[in-house]
């Protein structure tokens, strides 16, 4: 059980590291390239999916449970931790349509990574 929880936290931590790196790269692109403001939301969704795909993949290759379950757990933990951070920073939290989009994106990215990760492990 201790290994299970540790691997989940490692997957979430890896997802946050990848999110940070990709957001810094995207900020660089926004600064030096002409990117339409309408594409920012799409880029952030893609960054979230990629980061959680990697986190779910990493976790699923190290755990013995179903890949989609480990991926969903990584995505859910990512979302909950982000909600806590937002609450601490802004001192307000409202569950909006953007929150639901982020939750769906996080769960989807994590689950896809988990499914592929567990299948790569089994091969």
Coordinates of C-alpha atoms in Angstrom, one line a residue:
X1 CA 0.0 0.0 0.0
X2 CA 2.8 2.4 0.8
X3 CA 4.4 1.7 -2.6
X4 CA 1.0 2.3 -4.3
X5 CA 0.6 5.7 -2.7
X6 CA 4.2 6.6 -3.3
X7 CA 3.9 5.7 -7.0
X8 CA 0.8 7.8 -7.4
X9 CA 2.5 10.8 -5.8
X10 CA 5.5 10.3 -8.1
X11 CA 3.1 10.3 -11.1
X12 CA 1.4 13.5 -10.0
X13 CA 4.8 15.2 -9.2
X14 CA 6.1 14.2 -12.7
X15 CA 2.9 15.6 -14.2
X16 CA 3.4 18.9 -12.5
X17 CA 7.1 19.1 -13.5
X18 CA 6.1 18.4 -17.2
X19 CA 3.3 21.0 -16.9
X20 CA 5.8 23.6 -15.6
X21 CA 8.3 22.9 -18.4
X22 CA 5.7 23.0 -21.1
X23 CA 4.0 26.2 -19.7
X24 CA 7.4 27.9 -19.6
X25 CA 8.0 26.9 -23.2
X26 CA 4.6 28.1 -24.2
X27 CA 5.2 31.4 -22.4
X28 CA 8.4 31.8 -24.4
X29 CA 6.4 31.2 -27.6
X30 CA 3.8 33.7 -26.6
X31 CA 6.5 36.3 -26.0
X32 CA 8.4 35.8 -29.2
X33 CA 5.8 34.4 -31.7
X34 CA 2.5 35.8 -32.9
X35 CA 0.0 33.4 -31.4
X36 CA -3.7 34.2 -31.4
X37 CA -5.1 34.7 -28.0
X38 CA -8.0 32.3 -28.9
X39 CA -5.4 29.5 -29.0
X40 CA -4.2 29.9 -25.4
X41 CA -7.0 27.8 -23.9
X42 CA -6.4 25.0 -26.4
X43 CA -2.7 25.0 -25.8
X44 CA -3.2 24.8 -22.0
X45 CA -5.6 21.9 -22.5
X46 CA -3.0 20.1 -24.7
X47 CA -0.3 20.8 -22.1
X48 CA -2.5 19.3 -19.3
X49 CA -3.3 16.2 -21.4
X50 CA 0.4 15.6 -22.3
X51 CA 1.6 16.1 -18.7
X52 CA -1.1 13.8 -17.3
X53 CA -0.6 11.3 -20.0
X54 CA 3.1 11.0 -19.0
X55 CA 2.2 10.9 -15.3
X56 CA -0.5 8.2 -15.8
X57 CA 1.9 6.2 -18.1
X58 CA 4.7 6.4 -15.5
X59 CA 2.4 5.3 -12.7
X60 CA 0.8 2.4 -14.6
X61 CA 4.1 0.9 -15.5
X62 CA 5.0 0.7 -11.8
X63 CA 1.7 -0.5 -10.3
X64 CA -0.1 -3.8 -10.6
X65 CA -3.7 -2.4 -10.8
X66 CA -5.5 -1.5 -14.0
X67 CA -3.9 1.2 -16.0
X68 CA -6.9 3.3 -16.4
X69 CA -7.5 3.3 -12.6
X70 CA -4.0 4.4 -11.8
X71 CA -4.3 7.1 -14.6
X72 CA -7.6 8.3 -13.3
X73 CA -6.2 8.5 -9.7
X74 CA -3.2 10.5 -11.0
X75 CA -5.5 12.9 -12.9
X76 CA -7.9 13.2 -9.9
X77 CA -5.0 13.9 -7.5
X78 CA -3.5 16.5 -9.9
X79 CA -6.9 18.3 -10.1
X80 CA -7.5 18.2 -6.3
X81 CA -4.0 19.5 -5.6
X82 CA -4.4 22.2 -8.2
X83 CA -7.8 23.2 -6.7
X84 CA -6.1 23.5 -3.2
X85 CA -3.3 25.6 -4.6
X86 CA -5.8 27.9 -6.4
X87 CA -7.8 28.2 -3.1
X88 CA -4.6 29.1 -1.1
X89 CA -3.4 31.7 -3.7
X90 CA -6.7 33.4 -4.5
X91 CA -8.6 32.6 -1.2
X92 CA -11.7 31.8 -3.3
X93 CA -12.9 28.6 -5.0
X94 CA -15.9 28.1 -7.1
X95 CA -16.6 25.0 -9.1
X96 CA -17.2 26.5 -12.6
X97 CA -17.5 25.2 -16.1
X98 CA -13.7 25.7 -16.4
X99 CA -13.2 23.5 -13.4
X100 CA -15.2 20.8 -15.0
X101 CA -13.2 21.1 -18.2
X102 CA -10.0 20.9 -16.3
X103 CA -11.2 17.8 -14.4
X104 CA -12.3 16.1 -17.6
X105 CA -9.0 16.9 -19.2
X106 CA -7.0 15.7 -16.3
X107 CA -8.9 12.5 -16.0
X108 CA -8.8 11.8 -19.7
X109 CA -5.0 12.4 -20.0
X110 CA -4.2 10.3 -16.9
X111 CA -6.5 7.5 -18.0
X112 CA -5.1 7.3 -21.5
X113 CA -1.5 7.3 -20.2
X114 CA -2.4 4.6 -17.7
X115 CA -4.0 2.4 -20.3
X116 CA -1.1 2.7 -22.7
X117 CA 1.4 2.4 -19.8
X118 CA 0.0 -0.8 -18.4
X119 CA -0.1 -2.3 -21.9
X120 CA 3.5 -1.3 -22.6
X121 CA 4.5 -2.9 -19.3
X122 CA 2.8 -6.2 -20.2
X123 CA 4.6 -6.4 -23.6

